[in-house]
JSON list of C-alpha atoms and ligand atoms in Angstrom, two decimals:
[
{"chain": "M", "resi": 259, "resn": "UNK", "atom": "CA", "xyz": [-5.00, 7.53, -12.19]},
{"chain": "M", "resi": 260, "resn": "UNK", "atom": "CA", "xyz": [-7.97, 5.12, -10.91]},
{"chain": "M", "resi": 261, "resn": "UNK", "atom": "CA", "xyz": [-8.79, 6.00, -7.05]},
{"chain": "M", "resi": 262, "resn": "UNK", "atom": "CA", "xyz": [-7.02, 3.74, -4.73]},
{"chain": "M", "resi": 263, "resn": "UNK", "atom": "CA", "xyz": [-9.34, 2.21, -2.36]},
{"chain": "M", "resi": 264, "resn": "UNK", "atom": "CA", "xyz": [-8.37, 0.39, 0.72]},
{"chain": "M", "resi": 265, "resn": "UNK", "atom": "CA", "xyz": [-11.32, -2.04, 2.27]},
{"chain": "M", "resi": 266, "resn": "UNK", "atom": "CA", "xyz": [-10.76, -3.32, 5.95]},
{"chain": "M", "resi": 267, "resn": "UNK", "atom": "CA", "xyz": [-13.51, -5.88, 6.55]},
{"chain": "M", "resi": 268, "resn": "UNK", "atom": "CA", "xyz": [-13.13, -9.55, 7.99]},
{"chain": "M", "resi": 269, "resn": "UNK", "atom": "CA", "xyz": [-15.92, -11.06, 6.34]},
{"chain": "M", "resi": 270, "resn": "UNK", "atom": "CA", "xyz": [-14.47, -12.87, 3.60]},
{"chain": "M", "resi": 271, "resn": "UNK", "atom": "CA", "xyz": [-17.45, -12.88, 1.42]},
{"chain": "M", "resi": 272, "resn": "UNK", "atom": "CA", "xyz": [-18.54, -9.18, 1.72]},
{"chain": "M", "resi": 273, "resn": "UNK", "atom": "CA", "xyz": [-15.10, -8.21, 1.23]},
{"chain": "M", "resi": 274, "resn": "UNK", "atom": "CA", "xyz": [-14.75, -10.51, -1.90]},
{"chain": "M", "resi": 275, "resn": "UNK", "atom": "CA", "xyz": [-17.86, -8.77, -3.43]},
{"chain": "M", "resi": 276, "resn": "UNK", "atom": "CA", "xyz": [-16.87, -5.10, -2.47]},
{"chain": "M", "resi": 277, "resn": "UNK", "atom": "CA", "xyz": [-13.48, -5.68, -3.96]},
{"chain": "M", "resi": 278, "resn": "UNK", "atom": "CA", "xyz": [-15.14, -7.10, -7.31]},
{"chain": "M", "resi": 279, "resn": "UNK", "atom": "CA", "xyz": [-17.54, -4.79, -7.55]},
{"chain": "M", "resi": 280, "resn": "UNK", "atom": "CA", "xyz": [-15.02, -2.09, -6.68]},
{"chain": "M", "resi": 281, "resn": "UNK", "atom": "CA", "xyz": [-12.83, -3.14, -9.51]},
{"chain": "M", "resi": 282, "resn": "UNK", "atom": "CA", "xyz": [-15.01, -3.43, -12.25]},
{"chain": "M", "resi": 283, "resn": "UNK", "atom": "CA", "xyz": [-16.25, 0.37, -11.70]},
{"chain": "M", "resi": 284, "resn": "UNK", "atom": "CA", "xyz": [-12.28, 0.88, -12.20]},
{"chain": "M", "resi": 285, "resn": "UNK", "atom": "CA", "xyz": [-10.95, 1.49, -8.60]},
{"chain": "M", "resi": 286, "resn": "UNK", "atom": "CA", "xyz": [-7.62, 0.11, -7.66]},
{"chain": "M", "resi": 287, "resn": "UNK", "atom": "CA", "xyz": [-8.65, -2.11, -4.67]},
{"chain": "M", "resi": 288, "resn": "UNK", "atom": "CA", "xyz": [-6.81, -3.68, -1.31]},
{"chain": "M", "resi": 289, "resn": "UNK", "atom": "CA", "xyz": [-8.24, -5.62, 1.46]},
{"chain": "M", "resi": 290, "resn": "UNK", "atom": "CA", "xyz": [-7.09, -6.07, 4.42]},
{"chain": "M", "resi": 291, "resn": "UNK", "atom": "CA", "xyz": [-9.28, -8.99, 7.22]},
{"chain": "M", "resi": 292, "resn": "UNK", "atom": "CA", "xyz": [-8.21, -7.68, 10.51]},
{"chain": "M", "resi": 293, "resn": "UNK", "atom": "CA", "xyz": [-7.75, -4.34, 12.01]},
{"chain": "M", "resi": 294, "resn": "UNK", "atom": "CA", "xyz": [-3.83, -4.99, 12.64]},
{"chain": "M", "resi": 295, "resn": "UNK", "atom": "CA", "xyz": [-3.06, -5.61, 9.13]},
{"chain": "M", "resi": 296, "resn": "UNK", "atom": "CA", "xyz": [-5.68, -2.49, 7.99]},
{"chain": "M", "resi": 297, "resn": "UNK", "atom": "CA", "xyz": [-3.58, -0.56, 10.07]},
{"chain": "M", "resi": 298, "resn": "UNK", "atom": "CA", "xyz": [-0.54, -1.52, 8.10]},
{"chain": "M", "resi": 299, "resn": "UNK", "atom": "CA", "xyz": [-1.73, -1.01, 4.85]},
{"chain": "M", "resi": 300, "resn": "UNK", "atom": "CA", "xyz": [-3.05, 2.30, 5.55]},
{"chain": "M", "resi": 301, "resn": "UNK", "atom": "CA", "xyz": [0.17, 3.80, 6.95]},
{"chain": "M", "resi": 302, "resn": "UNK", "atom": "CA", "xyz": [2.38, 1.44, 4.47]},
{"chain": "M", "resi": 303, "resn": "UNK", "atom": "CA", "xyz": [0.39, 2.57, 1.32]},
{"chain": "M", "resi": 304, "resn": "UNK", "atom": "CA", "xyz": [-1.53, 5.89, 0.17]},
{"chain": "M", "resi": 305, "resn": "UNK", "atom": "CA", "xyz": [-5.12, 5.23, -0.92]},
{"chain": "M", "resi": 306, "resn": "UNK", "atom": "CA", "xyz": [-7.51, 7.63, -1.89]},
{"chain": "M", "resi": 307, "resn": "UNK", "atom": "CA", "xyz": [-10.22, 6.27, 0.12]},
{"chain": "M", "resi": 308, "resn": "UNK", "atom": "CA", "xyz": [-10.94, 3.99, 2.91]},
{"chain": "M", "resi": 309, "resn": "UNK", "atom": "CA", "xyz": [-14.05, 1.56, 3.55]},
{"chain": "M", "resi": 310, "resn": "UNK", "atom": "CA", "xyz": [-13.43, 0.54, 7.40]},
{"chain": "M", "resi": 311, "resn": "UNK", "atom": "CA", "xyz": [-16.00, -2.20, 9.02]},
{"chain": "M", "resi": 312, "resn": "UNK", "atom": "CA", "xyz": [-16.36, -1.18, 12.78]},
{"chain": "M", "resi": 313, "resn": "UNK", "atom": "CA", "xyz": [-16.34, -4.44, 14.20]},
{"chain": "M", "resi": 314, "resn": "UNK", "atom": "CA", "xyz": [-13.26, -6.47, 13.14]},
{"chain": "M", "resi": 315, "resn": "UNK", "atom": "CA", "xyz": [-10.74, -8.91, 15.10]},
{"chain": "M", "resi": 316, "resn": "UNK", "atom": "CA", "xyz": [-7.35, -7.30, 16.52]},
{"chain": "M", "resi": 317, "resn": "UNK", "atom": "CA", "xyz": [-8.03, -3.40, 16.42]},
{"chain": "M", "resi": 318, "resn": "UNK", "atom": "CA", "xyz": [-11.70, -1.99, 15.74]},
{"chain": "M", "resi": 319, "resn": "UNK", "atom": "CA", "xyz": [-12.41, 0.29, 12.85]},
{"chain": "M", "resi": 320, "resn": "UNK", "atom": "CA", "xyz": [-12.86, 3.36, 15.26]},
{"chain": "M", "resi": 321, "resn": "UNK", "atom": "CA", "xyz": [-9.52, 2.97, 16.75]},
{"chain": "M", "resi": 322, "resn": "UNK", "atom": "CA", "xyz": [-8.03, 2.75, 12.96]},
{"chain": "M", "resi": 323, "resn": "UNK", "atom": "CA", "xyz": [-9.57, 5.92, 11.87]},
{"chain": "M", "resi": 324, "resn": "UNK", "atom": "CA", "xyz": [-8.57, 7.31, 15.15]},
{"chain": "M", "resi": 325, "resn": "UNK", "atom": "CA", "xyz": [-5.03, 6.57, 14.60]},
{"chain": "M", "resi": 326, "resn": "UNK", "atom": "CA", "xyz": [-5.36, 7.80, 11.17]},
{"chain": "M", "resi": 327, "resn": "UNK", "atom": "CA", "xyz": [-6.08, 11.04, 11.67]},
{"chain": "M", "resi": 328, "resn": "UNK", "atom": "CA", "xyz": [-3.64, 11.38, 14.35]},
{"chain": "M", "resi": 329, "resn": "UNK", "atom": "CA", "xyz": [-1.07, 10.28, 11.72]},
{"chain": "M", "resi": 330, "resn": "UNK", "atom": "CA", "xyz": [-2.30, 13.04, 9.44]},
{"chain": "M", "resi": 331, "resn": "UNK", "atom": "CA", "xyz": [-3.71, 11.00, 7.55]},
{"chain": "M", "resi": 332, "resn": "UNK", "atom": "CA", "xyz": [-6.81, 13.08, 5.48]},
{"chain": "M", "resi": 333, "resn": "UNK", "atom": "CA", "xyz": [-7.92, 10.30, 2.77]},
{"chain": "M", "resi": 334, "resn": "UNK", "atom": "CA", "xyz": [-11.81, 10.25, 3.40]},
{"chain": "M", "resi": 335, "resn": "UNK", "atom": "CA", "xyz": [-13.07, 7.10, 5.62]},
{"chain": "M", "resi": 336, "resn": "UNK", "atom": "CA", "xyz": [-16.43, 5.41, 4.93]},
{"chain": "M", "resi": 337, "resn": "UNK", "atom": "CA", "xyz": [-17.62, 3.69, 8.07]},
{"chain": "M", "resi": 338, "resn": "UNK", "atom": "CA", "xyz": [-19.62, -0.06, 7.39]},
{"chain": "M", "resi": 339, "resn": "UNK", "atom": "CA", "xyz": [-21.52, -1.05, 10.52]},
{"chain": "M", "resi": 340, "resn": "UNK", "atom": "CA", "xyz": [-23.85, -3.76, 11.13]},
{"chain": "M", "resi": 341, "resn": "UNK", "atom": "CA", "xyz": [-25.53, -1.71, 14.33]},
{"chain": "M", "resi": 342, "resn": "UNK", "atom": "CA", "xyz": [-27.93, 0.97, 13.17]},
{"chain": "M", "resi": 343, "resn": "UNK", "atom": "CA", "xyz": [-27.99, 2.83, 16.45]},
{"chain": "M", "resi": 344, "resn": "UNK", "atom": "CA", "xyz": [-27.73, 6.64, 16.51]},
{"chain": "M", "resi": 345, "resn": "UNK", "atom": "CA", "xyz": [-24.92, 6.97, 18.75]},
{"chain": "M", "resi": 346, "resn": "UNK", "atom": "CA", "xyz": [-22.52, 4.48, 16.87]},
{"chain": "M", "resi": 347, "resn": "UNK", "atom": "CA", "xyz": [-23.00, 7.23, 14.06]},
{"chain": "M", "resi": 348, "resn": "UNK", "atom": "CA", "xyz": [-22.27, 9.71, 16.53]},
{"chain": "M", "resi": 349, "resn": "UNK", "atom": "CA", "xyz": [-19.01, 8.09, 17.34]},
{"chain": "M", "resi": 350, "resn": "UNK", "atom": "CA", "xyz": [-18.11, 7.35, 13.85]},
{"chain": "M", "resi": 351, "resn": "UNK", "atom": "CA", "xyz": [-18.12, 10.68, 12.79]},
{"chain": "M", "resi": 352, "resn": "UNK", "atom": "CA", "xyz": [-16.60, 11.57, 15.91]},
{"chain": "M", "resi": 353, "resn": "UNK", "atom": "CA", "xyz": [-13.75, 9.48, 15.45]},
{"chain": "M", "resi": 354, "resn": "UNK", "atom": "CA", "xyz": [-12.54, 10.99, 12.38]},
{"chain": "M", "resi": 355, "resn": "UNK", "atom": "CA", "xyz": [-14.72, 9.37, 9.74]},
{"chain": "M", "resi": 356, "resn": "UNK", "atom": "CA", "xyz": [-16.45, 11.27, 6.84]},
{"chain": "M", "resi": 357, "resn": "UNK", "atom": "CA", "xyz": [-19.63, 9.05, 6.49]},
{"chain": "M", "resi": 358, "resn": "UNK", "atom": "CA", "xyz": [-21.24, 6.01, 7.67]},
{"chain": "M", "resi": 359, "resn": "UNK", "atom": "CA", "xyz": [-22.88, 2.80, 6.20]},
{"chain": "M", "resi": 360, "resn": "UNK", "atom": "CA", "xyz": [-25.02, 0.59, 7.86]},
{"chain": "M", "resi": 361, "resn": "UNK", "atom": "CA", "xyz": [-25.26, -3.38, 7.31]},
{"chain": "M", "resi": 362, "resn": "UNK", "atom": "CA", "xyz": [-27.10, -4.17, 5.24]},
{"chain": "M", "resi": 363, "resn": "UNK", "atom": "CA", "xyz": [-26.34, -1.89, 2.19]},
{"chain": "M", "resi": 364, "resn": "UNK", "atom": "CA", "xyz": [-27.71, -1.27, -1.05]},
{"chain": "M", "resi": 365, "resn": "UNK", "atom": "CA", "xyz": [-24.37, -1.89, -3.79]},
{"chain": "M", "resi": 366, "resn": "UNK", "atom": "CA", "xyz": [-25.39, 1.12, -5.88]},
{"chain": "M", "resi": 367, "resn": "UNK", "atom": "CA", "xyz": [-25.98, 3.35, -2.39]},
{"chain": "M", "resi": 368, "resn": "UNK", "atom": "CA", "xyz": [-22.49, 2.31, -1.49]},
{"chain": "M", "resi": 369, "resn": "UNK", "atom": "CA", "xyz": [-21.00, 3.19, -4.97]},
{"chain": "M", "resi": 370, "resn": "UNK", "atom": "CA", "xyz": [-22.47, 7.01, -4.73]},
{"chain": "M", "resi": 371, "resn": "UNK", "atom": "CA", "xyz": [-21.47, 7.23, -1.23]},
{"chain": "M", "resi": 372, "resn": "UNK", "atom": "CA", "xyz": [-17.72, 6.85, -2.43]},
{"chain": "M", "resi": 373, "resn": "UNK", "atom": "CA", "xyz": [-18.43, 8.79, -6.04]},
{"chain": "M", "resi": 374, "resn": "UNK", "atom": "CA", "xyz": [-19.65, 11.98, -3.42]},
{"chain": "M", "resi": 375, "resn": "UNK", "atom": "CA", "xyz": [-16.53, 11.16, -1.13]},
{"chain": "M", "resi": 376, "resn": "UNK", "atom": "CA", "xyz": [-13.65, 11.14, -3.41]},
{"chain": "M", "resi": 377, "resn": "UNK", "atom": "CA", "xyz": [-15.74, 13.98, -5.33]},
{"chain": "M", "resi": 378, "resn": "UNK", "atom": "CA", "xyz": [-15.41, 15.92, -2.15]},
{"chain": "M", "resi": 379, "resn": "UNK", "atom": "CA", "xyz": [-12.08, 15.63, -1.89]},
{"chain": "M", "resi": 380, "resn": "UNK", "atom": "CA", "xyz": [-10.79, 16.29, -5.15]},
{"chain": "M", "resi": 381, "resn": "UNK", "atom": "CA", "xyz": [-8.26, 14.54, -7.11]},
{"chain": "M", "resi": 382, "resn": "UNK", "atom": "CA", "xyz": [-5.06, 14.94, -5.06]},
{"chain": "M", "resi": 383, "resn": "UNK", "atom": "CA", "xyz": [-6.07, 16.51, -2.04]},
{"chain": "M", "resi": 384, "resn": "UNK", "atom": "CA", "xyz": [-6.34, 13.41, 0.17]},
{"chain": "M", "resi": 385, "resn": "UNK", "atom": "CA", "xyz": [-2.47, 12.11, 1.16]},
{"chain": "M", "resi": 386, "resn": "UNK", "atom": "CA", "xyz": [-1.58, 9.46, 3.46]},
{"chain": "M", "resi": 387, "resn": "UNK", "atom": "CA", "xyz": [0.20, 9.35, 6.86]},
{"chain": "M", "resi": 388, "resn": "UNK", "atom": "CA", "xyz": [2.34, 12.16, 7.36]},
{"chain": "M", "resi": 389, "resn": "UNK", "atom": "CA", "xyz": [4.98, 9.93, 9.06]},
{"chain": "M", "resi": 390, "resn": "UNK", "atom": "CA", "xyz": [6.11, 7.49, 7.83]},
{"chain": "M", "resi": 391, "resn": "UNK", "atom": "CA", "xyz": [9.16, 4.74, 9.36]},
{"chain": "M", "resi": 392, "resn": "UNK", "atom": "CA", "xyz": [11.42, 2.82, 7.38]},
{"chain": "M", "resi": 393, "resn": "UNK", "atom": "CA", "xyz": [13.65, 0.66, 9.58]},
{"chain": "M", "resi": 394, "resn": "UNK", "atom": "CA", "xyz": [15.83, 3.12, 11.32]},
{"chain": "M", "resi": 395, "resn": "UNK", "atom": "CA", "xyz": [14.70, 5.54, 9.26]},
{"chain": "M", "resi": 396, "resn": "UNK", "atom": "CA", "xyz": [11.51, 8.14, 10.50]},
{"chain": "M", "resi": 397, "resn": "UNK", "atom": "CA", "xyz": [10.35, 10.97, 8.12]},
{"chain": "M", "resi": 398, "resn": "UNK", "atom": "CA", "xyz": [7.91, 13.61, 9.06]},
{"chain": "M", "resi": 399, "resn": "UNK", "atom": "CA", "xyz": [5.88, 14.66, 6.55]},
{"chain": "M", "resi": 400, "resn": "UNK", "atom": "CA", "xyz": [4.15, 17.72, 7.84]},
{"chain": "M", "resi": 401, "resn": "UNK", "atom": "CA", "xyz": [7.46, 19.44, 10.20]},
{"chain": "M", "resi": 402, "resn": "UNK", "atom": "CA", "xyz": [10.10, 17.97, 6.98]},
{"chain": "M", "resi": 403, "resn": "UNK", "atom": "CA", "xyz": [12.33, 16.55, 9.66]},
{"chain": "M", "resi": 404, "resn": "UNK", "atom": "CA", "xyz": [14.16, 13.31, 9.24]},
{"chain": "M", "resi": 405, "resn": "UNK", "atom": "CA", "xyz": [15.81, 11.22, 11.49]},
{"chain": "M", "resi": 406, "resn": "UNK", "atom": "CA", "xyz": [17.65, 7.98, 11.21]},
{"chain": "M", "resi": 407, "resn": "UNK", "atom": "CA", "xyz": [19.03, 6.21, 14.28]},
{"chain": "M", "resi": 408, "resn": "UNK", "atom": "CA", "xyz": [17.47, 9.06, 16.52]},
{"chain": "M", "resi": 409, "resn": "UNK", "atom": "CA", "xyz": [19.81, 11.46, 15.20]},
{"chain": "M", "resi": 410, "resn": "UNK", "atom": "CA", "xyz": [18.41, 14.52, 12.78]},
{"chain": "M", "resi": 411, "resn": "UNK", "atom": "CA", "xyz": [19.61, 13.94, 9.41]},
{"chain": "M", "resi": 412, "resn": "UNK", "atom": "CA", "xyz": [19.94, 17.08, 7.75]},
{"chain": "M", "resi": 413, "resn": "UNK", "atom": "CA", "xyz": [18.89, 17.53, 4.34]},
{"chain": "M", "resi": 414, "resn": "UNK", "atom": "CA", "xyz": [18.13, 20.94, 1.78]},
{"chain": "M", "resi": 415, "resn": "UNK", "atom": "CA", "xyz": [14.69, 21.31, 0.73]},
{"chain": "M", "resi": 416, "resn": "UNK", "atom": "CA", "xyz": [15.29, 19.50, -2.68]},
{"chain": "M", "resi": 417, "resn": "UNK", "atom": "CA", "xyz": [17.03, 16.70, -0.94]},
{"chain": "M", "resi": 418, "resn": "UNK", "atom": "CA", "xyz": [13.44, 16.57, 0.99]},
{"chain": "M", "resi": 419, "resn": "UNK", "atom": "CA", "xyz": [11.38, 16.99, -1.70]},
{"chain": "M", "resi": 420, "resn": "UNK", "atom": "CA", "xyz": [12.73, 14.58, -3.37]},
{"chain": "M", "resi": 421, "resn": "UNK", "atom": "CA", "xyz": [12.57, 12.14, -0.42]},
{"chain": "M", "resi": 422, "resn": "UNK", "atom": "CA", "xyz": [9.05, 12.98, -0.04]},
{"chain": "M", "resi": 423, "resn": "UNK", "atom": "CA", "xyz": [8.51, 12.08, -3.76]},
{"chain": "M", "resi": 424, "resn": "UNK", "atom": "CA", "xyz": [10.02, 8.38, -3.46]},
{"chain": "M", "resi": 425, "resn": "UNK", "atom": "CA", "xyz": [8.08, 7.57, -0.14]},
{"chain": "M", "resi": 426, "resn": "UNK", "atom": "CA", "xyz": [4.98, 8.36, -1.44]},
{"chain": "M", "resi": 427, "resn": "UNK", "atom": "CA", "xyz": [6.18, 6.76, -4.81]},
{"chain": "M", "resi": 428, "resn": "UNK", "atom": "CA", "xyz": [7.50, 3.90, -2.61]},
{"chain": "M", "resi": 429, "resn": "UNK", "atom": "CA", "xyz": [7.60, 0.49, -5.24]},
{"chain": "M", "resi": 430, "resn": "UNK", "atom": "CA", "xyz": [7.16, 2.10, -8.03]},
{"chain": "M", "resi": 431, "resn": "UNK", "atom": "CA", "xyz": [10.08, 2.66, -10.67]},
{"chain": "M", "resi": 432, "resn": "UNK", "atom": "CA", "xyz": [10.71, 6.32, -11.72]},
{"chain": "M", "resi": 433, "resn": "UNK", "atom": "CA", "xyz": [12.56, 7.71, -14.47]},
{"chain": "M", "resi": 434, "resn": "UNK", "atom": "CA", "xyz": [14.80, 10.56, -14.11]},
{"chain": "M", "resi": 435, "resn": "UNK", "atom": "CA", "xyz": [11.91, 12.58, -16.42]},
{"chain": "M", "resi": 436, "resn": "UNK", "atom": "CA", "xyz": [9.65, 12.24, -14.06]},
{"chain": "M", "resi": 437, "resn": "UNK", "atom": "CA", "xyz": [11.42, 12.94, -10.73]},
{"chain": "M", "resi": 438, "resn": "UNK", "atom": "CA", "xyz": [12.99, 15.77, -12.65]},
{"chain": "M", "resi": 439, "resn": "UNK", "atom": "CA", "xyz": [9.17, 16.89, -13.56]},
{"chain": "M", "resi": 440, "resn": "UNK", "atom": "CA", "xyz": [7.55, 15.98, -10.23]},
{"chain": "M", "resi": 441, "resn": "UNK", "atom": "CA", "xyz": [10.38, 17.34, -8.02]},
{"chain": "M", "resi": 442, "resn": "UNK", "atom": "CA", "xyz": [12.01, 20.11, -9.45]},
{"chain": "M", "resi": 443, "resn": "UNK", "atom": "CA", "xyz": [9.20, 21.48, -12.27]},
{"chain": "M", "resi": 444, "resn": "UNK", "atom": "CA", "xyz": [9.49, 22.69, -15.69]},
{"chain": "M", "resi": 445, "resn": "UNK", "atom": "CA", "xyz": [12.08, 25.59, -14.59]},
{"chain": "M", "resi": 446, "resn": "UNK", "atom": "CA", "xyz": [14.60, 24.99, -17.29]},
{"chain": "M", "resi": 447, "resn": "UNK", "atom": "CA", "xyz": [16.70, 22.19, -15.06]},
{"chain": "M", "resi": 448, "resn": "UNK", "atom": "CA", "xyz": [19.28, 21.34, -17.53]},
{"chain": "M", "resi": 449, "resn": "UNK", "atom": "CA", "xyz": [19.72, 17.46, -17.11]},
{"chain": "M", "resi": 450, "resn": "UNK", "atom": "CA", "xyz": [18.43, 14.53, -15.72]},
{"chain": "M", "resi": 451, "resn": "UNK", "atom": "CA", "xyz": [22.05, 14.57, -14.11]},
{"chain": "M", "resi": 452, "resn": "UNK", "atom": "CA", "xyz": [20.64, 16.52, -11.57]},
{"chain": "M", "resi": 453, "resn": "UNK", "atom": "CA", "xyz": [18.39, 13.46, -10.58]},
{"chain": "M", "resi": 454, "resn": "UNK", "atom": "CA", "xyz": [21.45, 11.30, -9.75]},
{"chain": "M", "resi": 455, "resn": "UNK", "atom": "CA", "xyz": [23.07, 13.98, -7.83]},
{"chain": "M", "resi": 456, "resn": "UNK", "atom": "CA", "xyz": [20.51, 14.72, -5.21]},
{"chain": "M", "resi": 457, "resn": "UNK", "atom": "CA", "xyz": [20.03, 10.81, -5.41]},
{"chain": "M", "resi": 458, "resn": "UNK", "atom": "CA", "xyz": [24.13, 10.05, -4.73]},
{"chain": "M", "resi": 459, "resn": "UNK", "atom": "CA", "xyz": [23.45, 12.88, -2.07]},
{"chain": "M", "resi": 460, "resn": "UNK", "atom": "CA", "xyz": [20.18, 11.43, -0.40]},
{"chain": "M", "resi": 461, "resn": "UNK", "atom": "CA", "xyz": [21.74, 8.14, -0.62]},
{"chain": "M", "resi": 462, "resn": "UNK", "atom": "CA", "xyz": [24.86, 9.42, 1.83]},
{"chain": "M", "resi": 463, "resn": "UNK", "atom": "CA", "xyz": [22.34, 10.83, 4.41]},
{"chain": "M", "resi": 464, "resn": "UNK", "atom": "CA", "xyz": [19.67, 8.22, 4.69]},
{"chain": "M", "resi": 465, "resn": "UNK", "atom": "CA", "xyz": [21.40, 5.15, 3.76]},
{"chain": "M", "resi": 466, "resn": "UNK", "atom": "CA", "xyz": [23.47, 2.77, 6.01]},
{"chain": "M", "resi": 467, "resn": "UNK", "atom": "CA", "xyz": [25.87, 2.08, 3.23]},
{"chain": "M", "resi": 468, "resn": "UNK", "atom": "CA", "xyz": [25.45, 4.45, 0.62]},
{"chain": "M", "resi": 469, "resn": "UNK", "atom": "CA", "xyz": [27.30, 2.15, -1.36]},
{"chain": "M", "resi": 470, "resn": "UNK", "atom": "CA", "xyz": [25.09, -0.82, -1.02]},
{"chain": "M", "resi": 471, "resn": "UNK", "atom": "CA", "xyz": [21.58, 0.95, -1.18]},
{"chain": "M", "resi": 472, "resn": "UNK", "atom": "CA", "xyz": [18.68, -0.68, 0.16]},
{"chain": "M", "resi": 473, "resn": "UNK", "atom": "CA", "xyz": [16.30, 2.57, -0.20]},
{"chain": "M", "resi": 474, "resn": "UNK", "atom": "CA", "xyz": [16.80, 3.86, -2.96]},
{"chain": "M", "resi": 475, "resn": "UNK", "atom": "CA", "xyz": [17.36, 1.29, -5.98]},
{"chain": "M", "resi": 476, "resn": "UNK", "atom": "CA", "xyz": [18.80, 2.30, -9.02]},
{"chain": "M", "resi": 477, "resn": "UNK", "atom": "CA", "xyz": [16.85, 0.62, -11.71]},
{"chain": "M", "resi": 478, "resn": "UNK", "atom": "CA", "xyz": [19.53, -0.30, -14.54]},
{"chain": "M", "resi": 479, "resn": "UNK", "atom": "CA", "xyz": [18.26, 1.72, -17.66]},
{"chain": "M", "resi": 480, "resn": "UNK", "atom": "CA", "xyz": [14.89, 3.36, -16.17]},
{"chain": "M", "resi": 481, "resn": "UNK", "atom": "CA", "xyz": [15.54, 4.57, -13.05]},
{"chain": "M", "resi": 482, "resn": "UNK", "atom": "CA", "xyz": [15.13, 4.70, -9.47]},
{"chain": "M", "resi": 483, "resn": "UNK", "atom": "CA", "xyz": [12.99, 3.02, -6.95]},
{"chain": "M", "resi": 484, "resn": "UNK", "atom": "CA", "xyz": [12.25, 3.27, -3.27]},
{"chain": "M", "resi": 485, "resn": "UNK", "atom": "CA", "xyz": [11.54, -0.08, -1.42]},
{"chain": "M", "resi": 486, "resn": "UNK", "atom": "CA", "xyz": [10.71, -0.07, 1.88]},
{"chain": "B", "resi": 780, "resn": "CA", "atom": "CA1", "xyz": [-16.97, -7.21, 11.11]}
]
């Protein structure tokens, strides 16, 4: 799967030619123009890597890869800067970030900046927020504990697993075949039955009407999706 790369950067123009230029080496590419709405794409959405300009309107990038890593979060986070001192690269790292870019750059320096970082990092290592909030709904990634209305909702491990599968899979249809691939392995599981039975199960436990699911949507003929 192409690299998912998440730009925060309120000028419109450099952002424009990032994103092009990011796309035609074959990265899957997001933009967001202030630091509020960076925020929420990086703990709505898991990317692979994030290009953060320091100075932007609402919150800065510091404070975003801050937060970040507080969440959890351990995608790698190139810094874009247009001060050259010494001690903002002291502070970027500082903050959480993995490397640093000075305005203005060279295209092609950029480019094997994020080659070396997602390199680094190694297809499926990096993961996104560890919790995550739906509504009423808060999962915790990293201690597997669930709550919805401030009460612990109690689930088995596959019931989590699974879970865990659809957030991170959040808009995206999937098939019985691969939940029963990704979330269970190749251990002989008879039938994709299984699926909808740790589905109907998860369904009682996190949904407000079970019966009227607006989590977890069965997708007529192909299979499940989780919409957030
Ligand atoms: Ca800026």
């Amino acid at each position: 799967m192409n690299a998912r790369i998440l730009i925060v950067e309120d000028e419109a123009g450099l952002a424009r030619t990032l994103k092009d230029r990011l796309q035609k080496e074959g990265y899957a590419v997001s933009t967001a123009r202030d630091g509020n709405a960076g925020m929420d794409a990086a703990t709505r959405e898991p990317f692979d890597l994030l290009i953060l300009d320091v100075m932007l309107p609402g919150q800065d990038g510091l404070t975003i890869c801050q937060k970040l890593r507080q969440l959890g979060s351990n995608a790698p986070i190139l810094m874009l800067t247009a001060r050259r001192q010494t001690m903002d690269k002291v502070i970027g790292l500082r903050s959480g970030a993995d490397d640093y870019l000075a305005k203005p750059f060279n295209m092609v320096e950029l480019l094997a900046r994020i080659d070396a970082l997602l390199r680094r990092a190694g297809p499926g290592k990096t993961s996104g927020p560890v919790r995550y909030q739906f509504g009423d709904l808060q999962i915790d990634i990293r201690s597997t504990e669930v709550t919805r209305e401030g009460r612990a909702v109690a689930l088995s491990a596959k019931e989590f697993q699974l879970l865990r599968y659809f957030v991170e899979h959040r808009g995206a249809t999937l098939s019985r075949d691969e939940l029963l691939r990704e979330v269970w392995g190749y251990g002989g599981q008879p039938s994709t039955r299984t699926v909808d039975v740790h589905v109907a199960w998860l369904r009682q436990k996190i949904e407000k009407d079970p019966k009227n699911p607006q989590l977890i949507l069965t997708v007529v003929g192909l299979g499940y999706k989780f919409v957030a």
